[in-house]
């Protein structure tokens, strides 16, 4: 990347509605996930079961009052937290991913591109600073400790994935960073006076070009992003293809806006490496079953979400998958929108990821499973599928970086 820095020159940033063509299902243009009245979105698969927020809250309260619920034990030690070691320059010999808690990863691509996924560093995932799920593991760093952020990818607008304070901090430190969001979320960013934002529907992609620009004092450079550039790129330019893909979930920031904006998984390809970010997703809807029953019993014949196999066939394979493994109990409530580790391994296989790291655990108590159960359950799920328990689909410490060699 030394040649990149040496050849840095001023390059203006523009945006264009042009779409990069990518393989998609035959029925993609039918937009089955769009409500017919144009006021929201839905999950268009048999694997989905509609959930009603107040009913979920009522049942969770009833489980607690009746003694059926389980309160996870969060007293340390739980998940180890270490101070991240980010690369100080854009020289990146291999694909590198650092888990920053819950669903947040910073991925350093060999091209020099730096992508931050679902950044939330606040003590609570809530619209309030004094109410809502509180972290039981501290964030390993803050936005100010990250040296480079070029693109920010958001899966959906739930508070454990989209944080207003964090977006404002990113805007302050990285004013040229470009945000990629699912359809319907751009207005929220514009209302926050964040204008470097591109919203996409499922199966849409954009070419993202990053150029190093001399600052006014001439002593340093900053990265400026350009979506679907029409001008020739100068030498040393970094490029990426960023694609919005389906997943099975819902969205809401308040009691009256459920599913008004889209949720998504994402692909990012740059420097010859391709990463799949599954966001927040379920895989199938599990009915209420007797305690201890196997919800993968073939006799149940539960449909699974077909989108992941389509993603693998049409956009895979991926060098790395970032896949949720937590927040899954009780299954009859959480399964439509949250994967358990067996689901996670199936998503890994369906999407044709070569390697994977787990996420969506270890930060807030959102459900009833023990806080350290997801990684244990993941190992069992891998073993049952004939996949090595380590070295293929792993978990890491919060703040830990992993490199992925071809």
Coordinates of N, CA, C and O in Angstrom, one line a residue, residues 251-406:
X251 N -37.9 -5.4 11.7 CA -37.3 -4.2 12.1 C -38.3 -3.4 12.9 O -39.5 -3.6 12.9
X252 N -37.8 -2.4 13.7 CA -38.6 -1.4 14.5 C -37.7 -0.6 15.3 O -36.7 -1.1 15.9
X253 N -38.0 0.7 15.5 CA -37.4 1.6 16.4 C -38.3 2.0 17.5 O -37.9 2.5 18.5
X254 N -39.6 1.7 17.3 CA -40.6 2.1 18.3 C -41.8 1.1 18.2 O -41.8 0.2 17.4
X255 N -42.9 1.4 18.9 CA -44.0 0.5 19.0 C -44.9 0.6 17.7 O -45.7 -0.3 17.5
X256 N -44.7 1.6 16.9 CA -45.7 1.8 15.7 C -45.0 1.6 14.4 O -45.7 2.0 13.4
X257 N -43.8 1.2 14.3 CA -43.1 1.2 13.0 C -42.5 -0.2 12.6 O -41.6 -0.3 11.9
X258 N -43.2 -1.2 13.1 CA -42.7 -2.6 12.8 C -42.6 -2.9 11.3 O -43.6 -2.7 10.6
X259 N -41.5 -3.3 10.9 CA -41.3 -3.7 9.5 C -41.5 -2.6 8.5 O -41.8 -2.9 7.3
X260 N -41.5 -1.4 8.9 CA -41.6 -0.3 7.9 C -40.3 -0.1 7.1 O -40.3 0.5 6.0
X261 N -39.1 -0.5 7.7 CA -37.9 -0.5 7.0 C -37.4 -1.9 6.8 O -37.8 -2.8 7.6
X262 N -36.5 -2.1 5.9 CA -36.0 -3.5 5.5 C -34.9 -3.9 6.4 O -34.2 -3.1 7.0
X263 N -34.7 -5.2 6.5 CA -33.6 -5.8 7.2 C -32.8 -6.6 6.1 O -33.3 -7.0 5.1
X264 N -31.5 -6.9 6.4 CA -30.7 -7.5 5.3 C -29.5 -8.2 5.9 O -29.0 -7.9 7.0
X265 N -28.9 -9.1 5.1 CA -27.6 -9.6 5.2 C -26.8 -8.9 4.1 O -27.4 -8.2 3.2
X266 N -25.4 -9.0 4.1 CA -24.6 -8.3 3.2 C -23.4 -9.1 2.7 O -22.9 -9.9 3.4
X267 N -23.0 -8.7 1.5 CA -21.7 -9.2 1.0 C -20.8 -8.0 0.7 O -21.3 -7.0 0.2
X268 N -19.5 -8.2 1.0 CA -18.5 -7.2 0.6 C -17.3 -7.9 0.0 O -16.7 -8.8 0.6
X269 N -17.0 -7.5 -1.2 CA -15.9 -8.1 -1.9 C -14.8 -7.0 -2.3 O -15.2 -6.0 -2.9
X270 N -13.6 -7.2 -1.8 CA -12.6 -6.2 -2.1 C -11.2 -6.9 -2.0 O -11.0 -7.8 -1.1
X271 N -10.3 -6.5 -2.9 CA -8.9 -7.1 -2.8 C -8.9 -8.6 -3.0 O -8.0 -9.2 -2.4
X272 N -9.8 -9.1 -3.8 CA -9.8 -10.5 -4.0 C -10.4 -11.4 -2.9 O -10.4 -12.6 -2.9
X273 N -11.0 -10.7 -1.9 CA -11.6 -11.4 -0.7 C -13.1 -11.0 -0.6 O -13.4 -9.9 -0.9
X274 N -13.9 -12.0 -0.2 CA -15.3 -11.8 -0.1 C -15.8 -12.2 1.2 O -15.6 -13.3 1.7
X275 N -16.6 -11.3 1.9 CA -17.1 -11.5 3.2 C -18.6 -11.5 3.2 O -19.2 -10.6 2.6
X276 N -19.2 -12.5 3.9 CA -20.7 -12.5 4.1 C -21.0 -12.1 5.5 O -20.5 -12.7 6.5
X277 N -21.9 -11.1 5.7 CA -22.3 -10.7 7.0 C -23.8 -11.0 7.1 O -24.6 -10.4 6.4
X278 N -24.1 -12.0 7.9 CA -25.5 -12.5 8.0 C -26.4 -11.6 8.7 O -27.7 -11.8 8.7
X279 N -25.9 -10.6 9.4 CA -26.7 -9.7 10.2 C -27.4 -10.3 11.3 O -26.8 -11.1 12.1
X280 N -28.7 -10.2 11.5 CA -29.5 -10.8 12.5 C -30.6 -11.6 11.8 O -31.4 -11.0 11.1
X281 N -30.7 -12.9 12.1 CA -31.5 -13.7 11.2 C -32.0 -15.0 11.9 O -31.3 -15.5 12.8
X282 N -33.2 -15.4 11.6 CA -33.6 -16.7 11.9 C -33.4 -17.6 10.7 O -33.0 -17.2 9.6
X283 N -33.7 -18.9 10.8 CA -33.6 -19.9 9.8 C -34.9 -20.7 9.5 O -35.1 -21.1 8.4
X284 N -35.7 -20.8 10.6 CA -36.9 -21.6 10.5 C -37.7 -21.3 11.7 O -37.2 -20.8 12.8
X285 N -39.0 -21.5 11.7 CA -39.9 -21.3 12.8 C -40.2 -22.6 13.5 O -40.7 -23.5 12.9
X286 N -39.8 -22.7 14.8 CA -40.0 -23.9 15.6 C -41.2 -23.7 16.5 O -41.4 -22.7 17.2
X287 N -42.2 -24.7 16.4 CA -43.4 -24.6 17.3 C -43.0 -24.9 18.7 O -41.9 -25.3 19.1
X288 N -44.0 -24.7 19.6 CA -43.8 -25.1 21.0 C -43.7 -26.6 21.1 O -44.6 -27.3 20.6
X289 N -42.6 -27.1 21.7 CA -42.4 -28.5 21.8 C -42.1 -28.9 23.3 O -41.8 -28.0 24.1
X290 N -42.3 -30.2 23.6 CA -42.0 -30.6 25.0 C -40.5 -30.3 25.3 O -39.6 -30.3 24.5
X291 N -40.3 -30.1 26.6 CA -39.0 -29.8 27.1 C -38.0 -30.9 26.7 O -38.2 -32.1 26.8
X292 N -36.9 -30.5 26.1 CA -35.8 -31.4 25.7 C -36.0 -32.0 24.3 O -35.2 -32.8 23.9
X293 N -37.1 -31.7 23.6 CA -37.4 -32.3 22.3 C -36.4 -31.8 21.3 O -35.9 -30.6 21.4
X294 N -36.1 -32.6 20.3 CA -35.2 -32.2 19.2 C -35.9 -31.5 18.2 O -36.8 -32.1 17.5
X295 N -35.7 -30.2 18.0 CA -36.5 -29.4 17.0 C -36.0 -29.6 15.6 O -36.5 -29.1 14.7
X296 N -35.0 -30.5 15.5 CA -34.5 -30.9 14.1 C -35.0 -32.3 13.8 O -34.5 -32.9 12.9
X297 N -35.9 -32.8 14.6 CA -36.5 -34.2 14.3 C -37.1 -34.1 12.9 O -37.9 -33.3 12.6
X298 N -36.7 -35.1 12.1 CA -37.2 -35.1 10.7 C -38.7 -35.2 10.6 O -39.3 -34.8 9.7
X299 N -39.3 -35.8 11.7 CA -40.7 -36.0 11.6 C -41.5 -34.6 11.7 O -42.6 -34.5 11.2
X300 N -40.8 -33.6 12.2 CA -41.4 -32.2 12.3 C -41.5 -31.6 10.9 O -42.4 -30.8 10.6
X301 N -40.5 -31.9 10.0 CA -40.5 -31.5 8.6 C -40.7 -29.9 8.6 O -41.5 -29.4 7.8
X302 N -39.9 -29.2 9.4 CA -40.0 -27.7 9.4 C -39.3 -27.1 8.2 O -38.1 -27.4 7.9
X303 N -40.0 -26.2 7.5 CA -39.3 -25.6 6.3 C -38.2 -24.6 6.8 O -38.3 -24.0 7.9
X304 N -37.2 -24.5 6.0 CA -36.1 -23.6 6.3 C -36.1 -22.5 5.3 O -36.7 -22.6 4.2
X305 N -35.5 -21.4 5.7 CA -35.4 -20.2 4.8 C -34.6 -20.5 3.6 O -33.4 -20.9 3.7
X306 N -35.2 -20.4 2.4 CA -34.4 -20.8 1.2 C -33.4 -19.7 0.7 O -32.6 -20.0 -0.2
X307 N -33.5 -18.5 1.3 CA -32.7 -17.4 0.8 C -31.2 -17.7 1.0 O -30.4 -17.3 0.1
X308 N -30.8 -18.5 2.0 CA -29.4 -18.7 2.2 C -28.7 -19.6 1.2 O -27.6 -19.4 0.7
X309 N -29.5 -20.6 0.8 CA -29.0 -21.5 -0.3 C -28.9 -20.7 -1.6 O -28.0 -20.9 -2.4
X310 N -29.8 -19.8 -1.8 CA -29.8 -18.9 -3.0 C -28.6 -18.0 -3.0 O -27.9 -17.8 -4.0
X311 N -28.3 -17.5 -1.8 CA -27.1 -16.6 -1.7 C -25.8 -17.4 -2.0 O -25.0 -16.9 -2.7
X312 N -25.7 -18.6 -1.4 CA -24.6 -19.4 -1.7 C -24.4 -19.8 -3.2 O -23.3 -19.7 -3.7
X313 N -25.5 -20.1 -3.8 CA -25.5 -20.5 -5.2 C -25.2 -19.4 -6.1 O -24.5 -19.5 -7.1
X314 N -25.7 -18.2 -5.8 CA -25.7 -17.1 -6.7 C -24.6 -16.1 -6.4 O -24.1 -15.4 -7.3
X315 N -24.2 -16.0 -5.1 CA -23.2 -15.0 -4.8 C -21.9 -15.6 -4.1 O -21.0 -14.9 -3.9
X316 N -22.0 -16.8 -3.7 CA -20.9 -17.5 -3.0 C -19.9 -18.0 -4.0 O -20.1 -17.8 -5.2
X317 N -18.8 -18.6 -3.5 CA -18.5 -18.9 -2.1 C -17.9 -17.6 -1.5 O -17.5 -16.7 -2.2
X318 N -17.9 -17.6 -0.2 CA -17.3 -16.5 0.6 C -16.1 -17.0 1.4 O -16.0 -18.1 1.9
X319 N -15.1 -16.1 1.5 CA -13.9 -16.4 2.2 C -14.2 -16.5 3.7 O -13.6 -17.2 4.5
X320 N -15.1 -15.6 4.2 CA -15.4 -15.5 5.6 C -16.9 -15.2 5.8 O -17.4 -14.3 5.1
X321 N -17.5 -15.9 6.7 CA -18.9 -15.6 7.1 C -18.9 -15.1 8.5 O -18.3 -15.6 9.4
X322 N -19.7 -14.0 8.8 CA -19.9 -13.5 10.1 C -21.4 -13.8 10.4 O -22.3 -13.2 9.8
X323 N -21.6 -14.8 11.3 CA -22.9 -15.5 11.4 C -23.3 -15.5 12.9 O -22.6 -15.9 13.8
X324 N -24.6 -15.1 13.1 CA -25.1 -15.1 14.5 C -25.3 -16.5 15.1 O -25.7 -17.4 14.4
X325 N -24.9 -16.6 16.4 CA -25.1 -17.9 17.1 C -25.8 -17.8 18.4 O -26.0 -18.8 19.1
X326 N -26.3 -16.6 18.8 CA -26.9 -16.4 20.1 C -28.3 -15.8 20.1 O -28.8 -15.4 19.0
X327 N -28.9 -15.7 21.3 CA -30.2 -15.0 21.5 C -31.3 -15.9 20.8 O -32.1 -15.4 20.0
X328 N -31.4 -17.2 21.2 CA -32.3 -18.1 20.6 C -33.3 -18.8 21.5 O -34.1 -19.5 21.0
X329 N -33.2 -18.7 22.8 CA -34.2 -19.4 23.7 C -35.2 -18.4 24.3 O -34.7 -17.3 24.7
X330 N -36.4 -18.8 24.5 CA -37.1 -20.1 24.1 C -37.3 -20.2 22.6 O -37.7 -19.2 22.0
X331 N -37.2 -21.4 22.0 CA -37.2 -21.5 20.6 C -38.6 -21.2 20.0 O -38.6 -20.6 18.9
X332 N -39.7 -21.5 20.6 CA -41.0 -21.2 20.0 C -41.2 -19.8 19.9 O -42.1 -19.3 19.1
X333 N -40.5 -18.9 20.6 CA -40.6 -17.5 20.5 C -39.6 -16.9 19.6 O -39.9 -16.1 18.7
X334 N -38.3 -17.3 19.8 CA -37.2 -16.7 19.1 C -36.8 -17.2 17.8 O -36.1 -16.6 17.0
X335 N -37.2 -18.5 17.5 CA -36.6 -19.2 16.3 C -36.9 -18.5 15.0 O -36.1 -18.5 14.1
X336 N -38.1 -17.8 14.8 CA -38.3 -17.2 13.4 C -37.3 -16.1 13.1 O -37.0 -15.9 11.9
X337 N -36.8 -15.4 14.2 CA -35.9 -14.3 13.9 C -34.5 -14.4 14.4 O -33.6 -13.6 14.0
X338 N -34.2 -15.5 15.2 CA -32.8 -15.7 15.7 C -32.4 -17.1 15.5 O -33.1 -18.1 15.9
X339 N -31.2 -17.3 14.9 CA -30.7 -18.7 14.7 C -30.1 -19.2 16.0 O -29.4 -18.5 16.7
X340 N -30.3 -20.5 16.2 CA -29.4 -21.2 17.2 C -28.2 -21.8 16.5 O -28.1 -21.8 15.2
X341 N -27.2 -22.3 17.2 CA -26.0 -22.8 16.5 C -26.2 -23.9 15.5 O -25.4 -23.9 14.5
X342 N -27.2 -24.7 15.6 CA -27.5 -25.7 14.5 C -27.9 -24.9 13.3 O -27.5 -25.2 12.2
X343 N -28.9 -24.0 13.5 CA -29.3 -23.1 12.3 C -28.0 -22.4 11.7 O -27.9 -22.3 10.5
X344 N -27.2 -21.9 12.6 CA -26.0 -21.2 12.2 C -25.1 -22.0 11.3 O -24.6 -21.5 10.3
X345 N -24.9 -23.2 11.7 CA -24.0 -24.1 10.9 C -24.7 -24.4 9.5 O -24.0 -24.5 8.5
X346 N -26.0 -24.5 9.5 CA -26.7 -24.7 8.3 C -26.6 -23.5 7.4 O -26.5 -23.6 6.1
X347 N -26.7 -22.3 8.0 CA -26.5 -21.0 7.2 C -25.1 -21.0 6.6 O -24.9 -20.6 5.5
X348 N -24.1 -21.4 7.5 CA -22.7 -21.4 7.0 C -22.6 -22.3 5.8 O -22.0 -22.0 4.8
X349 N -23.2 -23.5 5.8 CA -23.1 -24.5 4.7 C -23.9 -23.9 3.5 O -23.4 -24.0 2.4
X350 N -25.1 -23.4 3.8 CA -26.0 -22.9 2.6 C -25.3 -21.8 1.9 O -25.4 -21.8 0.6
X351 N -24.7 -20.9 2.6 CA -24.1 -19.7 1.9 C -22.7 -20.0 1.3 O -22.1 -19.1 0.7
X352 N -22.2 -21.2 1.6 CA -20.9 -21.6 1.0 C -19.8 -20.7 1.5 O -18.9 -20.2 0.8
X353 N -19.7 -20.6 2.8 CA -18.6 -19.9 3.5 C -17.5 -20.9 3.7 O -17.7 -22.0 4.2
X354 N -16.3 -20.5 3.4 CA -15.1 -21.3 3.7 C -14.7 -21.3 5.2 O -14.3 -22.4 5.7
X355 N -14.8 -20.2 5.8 CA -14.6 -20.0 7.2 C -15.6 -19.1 7.8 O -16.3 -18.4 7.1
X356 N -15.8 -19.1 9.1 CA -16.8 -18.3 9.7 C -16.4 -17.9 11.2 O -15.6 -18.7 11.8
X357 N -16.9 -16.8 11.6 CA -16.8 -16.4 13.0 C -18.2 -16.1 13.6 O -19.0 -15.6 12.9
X358 N -18.4 -16.5 14.8 CA -19.7 -16.3 15.4 C -19.9 -14.9 16.0 O -18.9 -14.2 16.3
X359 N -21.1 -14.5 16.1 CA -21.4 -13.2 16.6 C -22.9 -13.2 17.2 O -23.5 -14.3 17.3
X360 N -23.3 -12.0 17.6 CA -24.7 -11.9 18.2 C -24.8 -12.7 19.5 O -25.8 -13.4 19.7
X361 N -23.8 -12.6 20.3 CA -23.8 -13.2 21.6 C -22.7 -12.5 22.5 O -22.0 -11.6 22.0
X362 N -22.7 -12.8 23.8 CA -21.6 -12.3 24.6 C -21.6 -10.8 25.0 O -20.6 -10.4 25.5
X363 N -22.7 -10.2 24.8 CA -22.7 -8.7 25.1 C -23.9 -8.3 25.9 O -23.7 -7.6 27.0
X364 N -25.1 -8.6 25.5 CA -26.3 -8.2 26.3 C -27.1 -9.5 26.5 O -27.1 -10.4 25.6
X365 N -27.9 -9.6 27.6 CA -28.8 -10.7 27.8 C -30.1 -10.3 27.1 O -30.8 -9.4 27.5
X366 N -30.4 -10.9 26.0 CA -31.6 -10.7 25.2 C -32.6 -11.8 25.3 O -33.8 -11.6 25.0
X367 N -32.1 -13.0 25.7 CA -32.9 -14.2 25.8 C -32.5 -15.0 27.0 O -31.8 -14.6 27.8
X368 N -33.0 -16.3 27.0 CA -32.8 -17.1 28.2 C -31.7 -18.1 28.3 O -31.4 -18.6 29.3
X369 N -31.0 -18.3 27.2 CA -29.9 -19.3 27.2 C -28.8 -18.8 28.1 O -28.6 -17.5 28.2
X370 N -28.0 -19.7 28.7 CA -26.8 -19.2 29.4 C -25.9 -18.4 28.5 O -25.7 -18.8 27.3
X371 N -25.2 -17.4 29.1 CA -24.5 -16.5 28.2 C -23.3 -17.2 27.5 O -22.8 -16.8 26.5
X372 N -22.8 -18.3 28.2 CA -21.6 -19.0 27.6 C -22.1 -20.3 26.8 O -21.2 -21.1 26.4
X373 N -23.4 -20.5 26.7 CA -23.8 -21.7 26.0 C -23.6 -21.6 24.5 O -23.3 -22.7 23.9
X374 N -23.8 -20.5 23.8 CA -23.7 -20.5 22.3 C -22.4 -21.1 21.8 O -22.4 -22.0 20.8
X375 N -21.2 -20.8 22.3 CA -20.0 -21.5 21.7 C -19.9 -23.0 22.0 O -19.4 -23.7 21.2
X376 N -20.4 -23.4 23.2 CA -20.4 -24.8 23.5 C -21.4 -25.5 22.5 O -21.1 -26.6 22.0
X377 N -22.6 -25.0 22.3 CA -23.6 -25.5 21.4 C -23.0 -25.5 20.0 O -23.3 -26.5 19.2
X378 N -22.3 -24.5 19.6 CA -21.7 -24.5 18.3 C -20.8 -25.6 18.0 O -20.8 -26.3 16.9
X379 N -19.9 -25.9 18.9 CA -19.0 -27.1 18.8 C -19.8 -28.4 18.6 O -19.4 -29.2 17.7
X380 N -20.8 -28.5 19.3 CA -21.6 -29.8 19.2 C -22.3 -29.8 17.8 O -22.3 -30.9 17.2
X381 N -22.8 -28.7 17.4 CA -23.5 -28.6 16.1 C -22.5 -28.9 15.0 O -22.8 -29.6 14.0
X382 N -21.3 -28.4 15.1 CA -20.3 -28.7 14.1 C -19.9 -30.1 14.0 O -19.8 -30.8 13.0
X383 N -19.7 -30.7 15.2 CA -19.4 -32.1 15.3 C -20.4 -33.0 14.7 O -20.2 -33.9 14.0
X384 N -21.7 -32.7 15.0 CA -22.8 -33.5 14.4 C -22.9 -33.4 12.9 O -23.4 -34.3 12.2
X385 N -22.3 -32.3 12.3 CA -22.3 -32.1 10.9 C -21.0 -32.6 10.2 O -20.8 -32.5 9.0
X386 N -20.2 -33.2 11.0 CA -18.9 -33.7 10.5 C -17.9 -32.6 10.2 O -17.0 -32.9 9.4
X387 N -18.0 -31.5 10.8 CA -17.1 -30.3 10.6 C -16.2 -30.2 11.8 O -16.6 -30.3 12.9
X388 N -14.9 -30.0 11.6 CA -14.0 -29.8 12.7 C -14.5 -28.8 13.7 O -15.0 -27.7 13.3
X389 N -14.3 -29.0 15.0 CA -14.8 -28.1 16.0 C -14.0 -26.8 16.1 O -14.6 -25.8 16.6
X390 N -12.8 -26.8 15.6 CA -12.0 -25.6 15.6 C -11.4 -25.4 14.2 O -11.2 -26.4 13.5
X391 N -11.2 -24.2 13.8 CA -10.5 -23.9 12.6 C -11.3 -23.7 11.4 O -10.8 -23.3 10.3
X392 N -12.6 -23.9 11.5 CA -13.5 -23.7 10.4 C -14.6 -22.6 10.7 O -14.7 -21.6 10.1
X393 N -15.4 -22.9 11.7 CA -16.4 -22.0 12.2 C -16.1 -21.8 13.7 O -16.4 -22.6 14.5
X394 N -15.5 -20.6 14.0 CA -14.9 -20.4 15.4 C -15.6 -19.3 16.1 O -16.4 -18.5 15.5
X395 N -15.3 -19.2 17.4 CA -15.6 -18.0 18.1 C -14.3 -17.4 18.6 O -13.3 -18.1 18.6
X396 N -14.3 -16.1 19.0 CA -13.1 -15.5 19.5 C -13.4 -14.6 20.6 O -14.6 -14.3 20.9
X397 N -12.4 -14.1 21.3 CA -12.6 -13.1 22.4 C -13.1 -11.8 21.8 O -12.8 -11.5 20.7
X398 N -13.8 -11.1 22.6 CA -14.2 -9.7 22.2 C -12.9 -8.9 22.1 O -12.1 -8.8 23.1
X399 N -12.7 -8.2 21.0 CA -11.5 -7.5 20.8 C -10.4 -8.2 20.1 O -9.4 -7.7 19.7
X400 N -10.6 -9.6 19.9 CA -9.6 -10.4 19.2 C -9.7 -10.3 17.7 O -10.8 -10.2 17.1
X401 N -8.5 -10.3 17.1 CA -8.5 -10.3 15.6 C -8.1 -11.7 15.1 O -7.2 -12.3 15.7
X402 N -8.7 -12.1 14.0 CA -8.3 -13.3 13.3 C -7.9 -13.0 11.8 O -8.6 -12.2 11.2
X403 N -6.9 -13.6 11.3 CA -6.5 -13.5 10.0 C -6.9 -14.7 9.2 O -6.8 -15.8 9.7
X404 N -7.3 -14.5 7.9 CA -7.7 -15.6 7.1 C -6.9 -15.7 5.8 O -7.0 -14.9 5.0
X405 N -6.0 -16.8 5.8 CA -5.1 -17.0 4.7 C -5.8 -17.8 3.7 O -6.5 -18.8 4.0
X406 N -5.6 -17.5 2.4 CA -6.2 -18.3 1.3 C -5.8 -19.8 1.4 O -4.6 -20.1 1.8

